[in-house]
Short mmCIF file of C-alpha atoms in Angstrom, two decimals:
data_model
loop_
_atom_site.label_atom_id
_atom_site.label_comp_id
_atom_site.label_asym_id
_atom_site.label_seq_id
_atom_site.Cartn_x
_atom_site.Cartn_y
_atom_site.Cartn_z
CA UNK A 5 1.64 -47.82 -18.43
CA UNK A 6 0.01 -44.35 -18.64
CA UNK A 7 1.12 -41.40 -16.47
CA UNK A 8 -1.34 -39.15 -14.58
CA UNK A 9 -1.43 -35.82 -16.73
CA UNK A 10 -0.85 -33.74 -13.48
CA UNK A 11 2.22 -35.69 -12.58
CA UNK A 12 3.59 -35.68 -16.16
CA UNK A 13 3.34 -31.76 -16.02
CA UNK A 14 5.04 -31.82 -12.70
CA UNK A 15 7.87 -33.87 -13.95
CA UNK A 16 8.25 -31.89 -17.21
CA UNK A 17 8.29 -28.68 -15.31
CA UNK A 18 11.06 -30.03 -12.84
CA UNK A 19 13.09 -31.14 -15.90
CA UNK A 20 12.50 -27.97 -17.84
CA UNK A 21 15.24 -25.13 -17.80
CA UNK A 22 12.99 -22.94 -15.89
CA UNK A 23 12.40 -25.60 -13.20
CA UNK A 24 16.22 -26.10 -13.07
CA UNK A 25 16.68 -22.41 -12.43
CA UNK A 26 14.09 -22.40 -9.75
CA UNK A 27 15.76 -25.30 -7.98
CA UNK A 28 19.19 -23.93 -8.20
CA UNK A 29 17.85 -20.58 -6.86
CA UNK A 30 16.15 -22.52 -4.04
CA UNK A 31 19.37 -24.47 -3.25
CA UNK A 32 21.28 -21.07 -2.99
CA UNK A 33 18.82 -19.69 -0.69
CA UNK A 34 19.44 -22.90 1.38
CA UNK A 35 23.16 -22.58 1.10
CA UNK A 36 22.86 -19.02 2.38
CA UNK A 37 20.60 -20.18 5.26
CA UNK A 38 18.38 -17.18 4.25
CA UNK A 39 16.27 -17.02 7.31
CA UNK A 40 19.41 -17.03 9.62
CA UNK A 41 20.90 -14.43 7.22
CA UNK A 42 17.76 -12.25 7.52
CA UNK A 43 18.22 -12.23 11.25
CA UNK A 44 21.94 -11.31 10.86
CA UNK A 45 20.76 -8.32 8.58
CA UNK A 46 18.32 -7.01 11.00
CA UNK A 47 20.73 -7.03 13.92
CA UNK A 48 23.34 -5.26 11.51
CA UNK A 49 20.60 -2.81 10.76
CA UNK A 50 19.75 -2.00 14.39
CA UNK A 51 23.45 -1.57 14.97
CA UNK A 52 23.62 1.00 12.03
CA UNK A 53 20.71 2.94 13.78
CA UNK A 54 22.31 3.07 17.06
CA UNK A 55 25.72 4.39 15.57
CA UNK A 56 23.93 6.98 13.28
CA UNK A 57 23.37 9.70 15.74
CA UNK A 58 20.73 11.97 14.64
CA UNK A 59 20.74 11.18 10.91
CA UNK A 60 20.77 7.85 8.99
CA UNK A 61 22.92 7.58 5.94
CA UNK A 62 20.49 5.39 3.87
CA UNK A 63 22.76 4.63 0.94
CA UNK A 64 25.57 3.49 3.30
CA UNK A 65 23.07 1.30 5.31
CA UNK A 66 21.91 -0.20 2.04
CA UNK A 67 25.39 -1.17 1.01
CA UNK A 68 26.27 -2.29 4.51
CA UNK A 69 23.17 -4.73 4.40
CA UNK A 70 24.18 -5.88 0.89
CA UNK A 71 27.62 -6.82 2.07
CA UNK A 72 26.33 -8.44 5.17
CA UNK A 73 23.81 -10.46 3.09
CA UNK A 74 26.61 -11.85 0.74
CA UNK A 75 29.10 -12.31 3.81
CA UNK A 76 26.49 -14.34 5.77
CA UNK A 77 25.77 -16.32 2.65
CA UNK A 78 29.28 -17.23 2.11
CA UNK A 79 29.92 -18.22 5.67
CA UNK A 80 26.81 -20.40 5.71
CA UNK A 81 28.00 -22.11 2.29
CA UNK A 82 31.22 -22.83 3.71
CA UNK A 83 29.96 -24.11 6.89
CA UNK A 84 27.67 -26.66 4.94
CA UNK A 85 30.66 -27.65 2.95
CA UNK A 86 32.50 -28.71 6.02
CA UNK A 87 29.53 -30.53 7.42
CA UNK A 88 28.14 -32.57 4.50
CA UNK A 89 28.57 -35.85 6.33
CA UNK A 90 27.15 -34.91 9.42
CA UNK A 91 24.30 -33.09 7.84
CA UNK A 92 23.51 -36.27 5.92
CA UNK A 93 22.98 -38.12 9.31
CA UNK A 94 20.40 -35.76 10.68
CA UNK A 95 16.73 -35.94 9.56
CA UNK A 96 16.51 -32.15 9.90
CA UNK A 97 19.38 -31.36 7.47
CA UNK A 98 19.67 -34.32 5.25
CA UNK A 99 17.84 -32.74 2.38
CA UNK A 100 20.10 -29.82 2.09
CA UNK A 101 21.65 -29.22 -1.29
CA UNK A 102 25.15 -30.72 -0.46
CA UNK A 103 24.11 -34.10 1.31
CA UNK A 104 21.26 -34.63 -1.01
CA UNK A 105 23.64 -34.29 -4.00
CA UNK A 106 22.06 -31.33 -5.92
CA UNK A 107 24.97 -29.08 -5.59
CA UNK A 108 28.56 -30.30 -5.41
CA UNK A 109 31.16 -29.30 -2.84
CA UNK A 110 33.32 -27.35 -5.57
CA UNK A 111 30.13 -25.43 -6.69
CA UNK A 112 29.46 -24.46 -3.09
CA UNK A 113 32.92 -23.27 -2.54
CA UNK A 114 32.93 -21.22 -5.62
CA UNK A 115 29.63 -19.77 -4.46
CA UNK A 116 31.10 -19.05 -1.09
CA UNK A 117 34.25 -17.35 -2.61
CA UNK A 118 32.17 -15.27 -4.82
CA UNK A 119 29.90 -14.05 -2.08
CA UNK A 120 32.88 -13.47 0.19
CA UNK A 121 34.70 -11.26 -2.49
CA UNK A 122 31.53 -9.18 -3.31
CA UNK A 123 30.46 -8.71 0.17
CA UNK A 124 33.93 -7.71 1.39
CA UNK A 125 34.39 -5.40 -1.66
CA UNK A 126 31.09 -3.59 -1.15
CA UNK A 127 31.90 -3.09 2.48
CA UNK A 128 35.39 -1.70 2.06
CA UNK A 129 34.40 0.54 -1.02
CA UNK A 130 31.03 1.80 0.04
CA UNK A 131 31.06 1.70 3.70
CA UNK A 132 34.35 1.67 5.33
CA UNK A 133 37.35 -0.51 6.02
CA UNK A 134 36.67 -1.36 9.56
CA UNK A 135 33.20 -2.53 8.70
CA UNK A 136 34.85 -4.77 6.05
CA UNK A 137 37.49 -6.01 8.50
CA UNK A 138 34.75 -6.95 11.07
CA UNK A 139 32.73 -8.71 8.31
CA UNK A 140 35.93 -10.72 7.17
CA UNK A 141 36.36 -11.60 11.18
CA UNK A 142 32.98 -12.88 11.44
CA UNK A 143 33.38 -15.25 8.33
CA UNK A 144 36.56 -16.54 9.66
CA UNK A 145 35.47 -17.17 13.33
CA UNK A 146 32.21 -19.01 12.01
CA UNK A 147 33.90 -21.10 9.45
CA UNK A 148 37.41 -21.81 11.07
CA UNK A 149 36.62 -21.69 14.71
CA UNK A 150 33.02 -22.43 15.34
CA UNK A 151 32.23 -25.04 12.75
CA UNK A 152 35.14 -27.59 13.73
CA UNK A 153 34.34 -26.88 17.44
CA UNK A 154 30.70 -28.05 17.12
CA UNK A 155 31.95 -31.62 17.05
CA UNK A 156 34.67 -31.38 19.50
CA UNK A 157 33.37 -29.26 22.60
CA UNK A 158 30.27 -27.82 24.18
CA UNK A 159 32.07 -24.59 24.31
CA UNK A 160 31.03 -24.11 20.64
CA UNK A 161 27.74 -22.29 21.90
CA UNK A 162 29.88 -19.54 23.36
CA UNK A 163 31.84 -19.23 20.25
CA UNK A 164 28.69 -19.22 18.09
CA UNK A 165 27.46 -16.42 20.40
CA UNK A 166 30.63 -14.51 19.55
CA UNK A 167 29.76 -15.00 15.87
CA UNK A 168 26.18 -13.81 16.35
CA UNK A 169 27.26 -10.74 18.48
CA UNK A 170 29.72 -9.40 15.70
CA UNK A 171 27.26 -8.37 12.96
CA UNK A 172 25.37 -5.74 15.04
CA UNK A 173 28.76 -4.33 16.25
CA UNK A 174 29.82 -4.16 12.58
CA UNK A 175 26.60 -2.47 11.66
CA UNK A 176 27.35 0.20 14.42
CA UNK A 177 30.95 0.52 12.97
CA UNK A 178 29.46 1.17 9.56
CA UNK A 179 27.55 4.11 10.63
CA UNK A 180 29.86 5.65 13.39
CA UNK A 181 33.28 4.68 11.67
CA UNK A 182 34.49 3.33 15.14
CA UNK A 183 33.54 0.95 18.09
CA UNK A 184 31.54 3.12 20.66
CA UNK A 185 29.70 2.04 23.80
CA UNK A 186 26.47 1.23 21.81
CA UNK A 187 28.32 -1.29 19.79
CA UNK A 188 29.59 -3.07 23.02
CA UNK A 189 26.18 -2.95 24.62
CA UNK A 190 24.48 -4.35 21.47
CA UNK A 191 27.07 -7.01 21.10
CA UNK A 192 26.82 -7.99 24.66
CA UNK A 193 22.98 -8.46 24.35
CA UNK A 194 23.25 -10.52 21.20
CA UNK A 195 26.05 -12.61 22.92
CA UNK A 196 24.12 -13.26 26.09
CA UNK A 197 20.62 -13.94 24.20
CA UNK A 198 22.08 -16.73 21.99
CA UNK A 199 23.22 -18.88 24.80
CA UNK A 200 19.69 -19.54 26.16
CA UNK A 201 18.21 -19.59 22.62
CA UNK A 202 20.61 -22.06 21.22
CA UNK A 203 20.51 -24.34 24.38
CA UNK A 204 16.60 -24.38 24.12
CA UNK A 205 17.07 -25.37 20.37
CA UNK A 206 19.73 -27.93 20.96
CA UNK A 207 17.30 -29.59 23.68
CA UNK A 208 14.59 -29.97 21.01
CA UNK A 209 17.07 -31.27 18.48
CA UNK A 210 19.40 -33.17 20.77
CA UNK A 211 18.90 -36.57 19.06
CA UNK A 212 19.66 -35.09 15.59
CA UNK A 213 22.70 -33.52 17.11
CA UNK A 214 23.82 -36.85 18.60
CA UNK A 215 23.33 -38.61 15.18
CA UNK A 216 25.41 -35.80 13.51
CA UNK A 217 28.23 -36.32 16.17
CA UNK A 218 27.90 -32.63 17.47
CA UNK A 219 28.86 -32.07 21.07
CA UNK A 220 25.93 -29.70 22.11
CA UNK A 221 25.30 -29.48 25.92
CA UNK A 222 21.73 -31.12 25.99
CA UNK A 223 23.48 -34.17 23.85
CA UNK A 224 25.81 -34.84 26.85
CA UNK A 225 23.55 -33.76 29.56
CA UNK A 226 20.81 -36.63 29.55
CA UNK A 227 19.19 -35.31 32.66
CA UNK A 228 18.83 -31.79 31.27
CA UNK A 229 19.99 -30.34 34.91
CA UNK A 230 22.97 -28.46 33.57
CA UNK A 231 21.17 -27.28 30.51
CA UNK A 232 18.11 -25.93 32.42
CA UNK A 233 20.71 -24.34 34.96
CA UNK A 234 22.52 -22.38 32.15
CA UNK A 235 19.33 -21.37 30.58
CA UNK A 236 18.29 -19.78 33.74
CA UNK A 237 21.74 -18.10 34.41
CA UNK A 238 21.96 -16.79 31.01
CA UNK A 239 18.47 -15.34 31.03
CA UNK A 240 19.30 -13.54 34.23
CA UNK A 241 22.32 -11.95 32.61
CA UNK A 242 19.97 -10.26 30.16
CA UNK A 243 17.90 -8.51 32.71
CA UNK A 244 20.33 -5.61 33.52
CA UNK A 245 21.36 -4.97 30.02
CA UNK A 246 18.64 -2.38 29.71
CA UNK A 247 20.25 -0.54 32.48
CA UNK A 248 23.61 -0.85 31.01
CA UNK A 249 22.46 0.76 27.69
CA UNK A 250 20.95 3.59 29.72
CA UNK A 251 23.97 4.27 31.80
CA UNK A 252 26.23 4.64 28.95
CA UNK A 253 23.84 6.82 27.15
CA UNK A 254 23.01 4.74 24.01
CA UNK A 255 19.49 3.94 24.98
CA UNK A 256 16.71 5.61 26.97
CA UNK A 257 14.19 4.68 29.61
CA UNK A 258 11.77 2.92 27.10
CA UNK A 259 14.55 0.50 26.07
CA UNK A 260 15.77 0.16 29.91
CA UNK A 261 12.47 -0.93 31.41
CA UNK A 262 11.40 -2.91 28.45
CA UNK A 263 14.62 -4.80 28.38
CA UNK A 264 14.10 -5.76 32.16
CA UNK A 265 10.51 -6.65 31.61
CA UNK A 266 11.43 -8.92 28.72
CA UNK A 267 14.28 -10.32 30.58
CA UNK A 268 12.20 -11.24 33.49
CA UNK A 269 9.84 -13.12 30.97
CA UNK A 270 12.72 -15.25 29.76
CA UNK A 271 14.03 -15.94 33.21
CA UNK A 272 10.49 -17.10 34.35
CA UNK A 273 10.32 -19.56 31.31
CA UNK A 274 13.92 -20.48 31.87
CA UNK A 275 13.15 -21.57 35.44
CA UNK A 276 10.18 -23.67 34.06
CA UNK A 277 12.73 -25.47 31.73
CA UNK A 278 14.90 -26.19 34.72
CA UNK A 279 12.15 -27.49 36.77
CA UNK A 280 10.31 -29.45 34.10
CA UNK A 281 12.80 -30.49 31.46
CA UNK A 282 10.43 -31.32 28.76
CA UNK A 283 10.25 -30.64 25.28
CA UNK A 284 7.25 -28.45 25.62
CA UNK A 285 8.91 -26.16 28.17
CA UNK A 286 11.96 -25.98 26.03
CA UNK A 287 9.93 -25.15 22.95
CA UNK A 288 8.14 -22.36 24.80
CA UNK A 289 11.56 -20.98 25.81
CA UNK A 290 12.84 -21.16 22.24
CA UNK A 291 9.75 -19.40 20.79
CA UNK A 292 10.05 -16.78 23.55
CA UNK A 293 13.61 -16.12 22.64
CA UNK A 294 12.60 -15.87 19.13
CA UNK A 295 10.11 -13.11 20.13
CA UNK A 296 12.38 -11.40 22.58
CA UNK A 297 15.01 -10.31 20.06
CA UNK A 298 12.73 -8.30 17.52
CA UNK A 299 10.89 -6.88 20.47
CA UNK A 300 14.25 -5.70 22.10
CA UNK A 301 15.58 -4.28 18.93
CA UNK A 302 12.33 -2.51 18.37
CA UNK A 303 12.58 -0.85 21.51
CA UNK A 304 16.16 0.30 20.79
CA UNK A 305 14.95 1.72 17.55
CA UNK A 306 12.03 3.50 19.32
CA UNK A 307 14.19 5.02 21.71
CA UNK A 308 16.09 6.79 18.88
CA UNK A 309 12.91 8.37 17.52
CA UNK A 310 13.02 11.65 19.48
CA UNK A 311 16.53 12.22 18.59
CA UNK A 312 15.75 11.97 14.98
CA UNK A 313 12.77 14.42 15.32
CA UNK A 314 15.01 16.88 17.19
CA UNK A 315 17.68 16.36 14.58
#
């Protein structure tokens, strides 16, 4: 039986050394959850900007971001090692490197250990020890607390929100050398934002989570009433955060009023989710939370421009 020339070329490419390297690189990016890691790096960068005063130490920011990249990759790899069997049950995750068998557990563990060691060493040597300690804490909470809790309690969403709040605080510490009001405001915003964000996502993938054995709120709330209510409540909690930032002196009026407007937008969409309880309304809420965060962080950075110009 003859093989189609284009198919023959594809098979040869996949089985070639270069094809194997490309596949391994792709698998490493998946182990690192590179899109999530990019978001983590962005929030850490905003934290660094807020903690920098009138001048940004660009070399320190660069090393902080490299350390954050490696630490986030490590935490994601350890998480996937722990969840191989559950990921294999879910259509959304069954083709990841570990459940698909392209990467072994030991390989992924070594990958995680190397990334952890390099990330923490860079943070400690080129940034500061407190930044390194907060990075280590983030890895620990994500792997040792959040990951096992996902299959045991719906409280996992709040613990996951703590994990997401730590990187911007770490970025602030990397610049300022200590935890100041800006770190706590930014951490609070990230903590609160993650709840409606992940509840909307969990609603969309509730059947997947049920197959995987994860206890997400929408999976144990068939009517969606509690989920919708929680989305509204946590969205409302975001609205005054702009005024909090203004009150403690870490942001200006641009951020304050922008945050109120963006928060009101999420509240409106959250109320729609609560009323309709449909995939469409949850998807709009999820996409809105994705837009909310970069817009809000952009306002934070924009508010710092006059300070840099005066400096």
